[in-house]
Amino acid sequence: QGLKPVVSTESPALIFGTTSKLASDLPATDSFLGKNKVPDLQKLFQKADGLPVHLKRGVPDKLLYRTTMALTIGGTIYCLVALYMASQPRNQ
């Protein structure tokens, strides 16, 4: 008879071992893939129009750039004021 093993010798059922759809089963032009925009963006960014790369996409880029610059300048001024106030002796 011998001793029975404490641990089951059968492998457990796979939970995440299989997928519901295989990649080979999907059609090549499925709707969730969308259009490849890389060639269009390459044409846009490589155009020699004198604009820097970070401003080539128009108004949203200008708005983001100006907001970033305003926050940077405002933060620098705030830090300088805080440093000036910290360097002054306190009156008792």
PDB file of C-alpha atoms in Angstrom:
ATOM      1  CA  GLN A   1       0.000   0.000   0.000  1.00  0.00           C
ATOM      2  CA  GLY A   2       2.607   2.589   0.969  1.00  0.00           C
ATOM      3  CA  LEU A   3       2.013   6.168   1.995  1.00  0.00           C
ATOM      4  CA  LYS A   4      -0.383   8.383   0.096  1.00  0.00           C
ATOM      5  CA  PRO A   5       1.171  11.648  -1.153  1.00  0.00           C
ATOM      6  CA  VAL A   6       0.038  14.714   0.791  1.00  0.00           C
ATOM      7  CA  VAL A   7       0.124  16.941  -2.271  1.00  0.00           C
ATOM      8  CA  SER A   8      -2.049  16.064  -5.238  1.00  0.00           C
ATOM      9  CA  THR A   9      -0.078  14.840  -8.240  1.00  0.00           C
ATOM     10  CA  GLU A  10      -2.643  16.202 -10.700  1.00  0.00           C
ATOM     11  CA  SER A  11      -1.899  19.608 -12.184  1.00  0.00           C
ATOM     12  CA  PRO A  12      -4.469  22.297 -11.355  1.00  0.00           C
ATOM     13  CA  ALA A  13      -6.763  23.647 -14.056  1.00  0.00           C
ATOM     14  CA  LEU A  14      -5.336  26.622 -15.941  1.00  0.00           C
ATOM     15  CA  ILE A  15      -7.056  29.892 -15.112  1.00  0.00           C
ATOM     16  CA  PHE A  16      -5.168  32.350 -17.307  1.00  0.00           C
ATOM     17  CA  GLY A  17      -3.513  29.821 -19.597  1.00  0.00           C
ATOM     18  CA  THR A  18      -5.744  30.320 -22.606  1.00  0.00           C
ATOM     19  CA  THR A  19      -7.117  33.397 -24.301  1.00  0.00           C
ATOM     20  CA  SER A  20     -10.589  33.875 -25.643  1.00  0.00           C
ATOM     21  CA  LYS A  21      -9.221  35.000 -29.027  1.00  0.00           C
ATOM     22  CA  LEU A  22      -5.906  34.168 -30.549  1.00  0.00           C
ATOM     23  CA  ALA A  23      -4.021  36.896 -32.369  1.00  0.00           C
ATOM     24  CA  SER A  24      -4.008  34.805 -35.528  1.00  0.00           C
ATOM     25  CA  ASP A  25      -7.832  34.602 -35.427  1.00  0.00           C
ATOM     26  CA  LEU A  26      -8.254  38.401 -35.636  1.00  0.00           C
ATOM     27  CA  PRO A  27      -8.643  40.009 -39.043  1.00  0.00           C
ATOM     28  CA  ALA A  28      -5.722  42.191 -40.123  1.00  0.00           C
ATOM     29  CA  THR A  29      -7.840  45.355 -40.373  1.00  0.00           C
ATOM     30  CA  ASP A  30      -9.775  45.221 -37.123  1.00  0.00           C
ATOM     31  CA  SER A  31     -11.549  48.418 -36.111  1.00  0.00           C
ATOM     32  CA  PHE A  32      -9.673  48.929 -32.833  1.00  0.00           C
ATOM     33  CA  LEU A  33      -6.301  49.179 -34.575  1.00  0.00           C
ATOM     34  CA  GLY A  34      -7.156  52.442 -36.320  1.00  0.00           C
ATOM     35  CA  LYS A  35      -5.147  54.235 -38.990  1.00  0.00           C
ATOM     36  CA  ASN A  36      -1.365  54.449 -38.858  1.00  0.00           C
ATOM     37  CA  LYS A  37      -0.662  58.147 -38.206  1.00  0.00           C
ATOM     38  CA  VAL A  38       3.133  57.910 -38.132  1.00  0.00           C
ATOM     39  CA  PRO A  39       3.766  58.784 -41.827  1.00  0.00           C
ATOM     40  CA  ASP A  40       1.506  61.841 -41.565  1.00  0.00           C
ATOM     41  CA  LEU A  41       3.242  63.032 -38.388  1.00  0.00           C
ATOM     42  CA  GLN A  42       6.662  62.442 -39.966  1.00  0.00           C
ATOM     43  CA  LYS A  43       5.698  64.693 -42.876  1.00  0.00           C
ATOM     44  CA  LEU A  44       4.435  67.351 -40.465  1.00  0.00           C
ATOM     45  CA  PHE A  45       7.486  67.362 -38.201  1.00  0.00           C
ATOM     46  CA  GLN A  46      10.061  67.157 -41.024  1.00  0.00           C
ATOM     47  CA  LYS A  47       8.578  70.067 -42.971  1.00  0.00           C
ATOM     48  CA  ALA A  48      11.066  72.957 -43.231  1.00  0.00           C
ATOM     49  CA  ASP A  49       8.817  75.848 -42.180  1.00  0.00           C
ATOM     50  CA  GLY A  50      11.084  77.477 -39.604  1.00  0.00           C
ATOM     51  CA  LEU A  51       9.014  76.491 -36.573  1.00  0.00           C
ATOM     52  CA  PRO A  52      10.585  74.579 -33.687  1.00  0.00           C
ATOM     53  CA  VAL A  53       9.413  70.986 -33.321  1.00  0.00           C
ATOM     54  CA  HIS A  54       7.540  71.674 -30.082  1.00  0.00           C
ATOM     55  CA  LEU A  55       5.279  74.230 -31.837  1.00  0.00           C
ATOM     56  CA  LYS A  56       4.549  72.500 -35.168  1.00  0.00           C
ATOM     57  CA  ARG A  57       1.081  71.206 -34.273  1.00  0.00           C
ATOM     58  CA  GLY A  58      -0.443  74.655 -33.923  1.00  0.00           C
ATOM     59  CA  VAL A  59      -2.606  76.218 -31.213  1.00  0.00           C
ATOM     60  CA  PRO A  60      -2.576  73.336 -28.666  1.00  0.00           C
ATOM     61  CA  ASP A  61       1.227  73.295 -28.712  1.00  0.00           C
ATOM     62  CA  LYS A  62       1.406  77.076 -28.320  1.00  0.00           C
ATOM     63  CA  LEU A  63      -1.032  76.965 -25.411  1.00  0.00           C
ATOM     64  CA  LEU A  64       0.889  74.181 -23.682  1.00  0.00           C
ATOM     65  CA  TYR A  65       4.220  75.947 -24.276  1.00  0.00           C
ATOM     66  CA  ARG A  66       2.990  79.294 -22.926  1.00  0.00           C
ATOM     67  CA  THR A  67       1.374  77.662 -19.893  1.00  0.00           C
ATOM     68  CA  THR A  68       4.606  75.817 -19.132  1.00  0.00           C
ATOM     69  CA  MET A  69       6.651  79.006 -19.466  1.00  0.00           C
ATOM     70  CA  ALA A  70       4.234  80.961 -17.252  1.00  0.00           C
ATOM     71  CA  LEU A  71       4.335  78.287 -14.539  1.00  0.00           C
ATOM     72  CA  THR A  72       8.133  78.112 -14.752  1.00  0.00           C
ATOM     73  CA  ILE A  73       8.579  81.882 -14.457  1.00  0.00           C
ATOM     74  CA  GLY A  74       5.941  82.106 -11.706  1.00  0.00           C
ATOM     75  CA  GLY A  75       7.586  79.287  -9.755  1.00  0.00           C
ATOM     76  CA  THR A  76      10.999  80.890 -10.094  1.00  0.00           C
ATOM     77  CA  ILE A  77       9.690  84.222  -8.805  1.00  0.00           C
ATOM     78  CA  TYR A  78       7.906  82.470  -5.924  1.00  0.00           C
ATOM     79  CA  CYS A  79      11.113  80.639  -4.954  1.00  0.00           C
ATOM     80  CA  LEU A  80      13.144  83.862  -5.054  1.00  0.00           C
ATOM     81  CA  VAL A  81      10.595  85.681  -2.868  1.00  0.00           C
ATOM     82  CA  ALA A  82      10.528  82.772  -0.401  1.00  0.00           C
ATOM     83  CA  LEU A  83      14.342  82.744  -0.314  1.00  0.00           C
ATOM     84  CA  TYR A  84      14.429  86.508   0.283  1.00  0.00           C
ATOM     85  CA  MET A  85      11.888  86.249   3.111  1.00  0.00           C
ATOM     86  CA  ALA A  86      13.796  83.347   4.697  1.00  0.00           C
ATOM     87  CA  SER A  87      17.039  85.323   4.598  1.00  0.00           C
ATOM     88  CA  GLN A  88      15.622  88.278   6.564  1.00  0.00           C
ATOM     89  CA  PRO A  89      15.975  88.234  10.352  1.00  0.00           C
ATOM     90  CA  ARG A  90      12.769  88.065  12.356  1.00  0.00           C
ATOM     91  CA  ASN A  91      11.694  91.053  14.386  1.00  0.00           C
ATOM     92  CA  GLN A  92      10.825  90.269  17.988  1.00  0.00           C
TER      93      GLN A  92
END
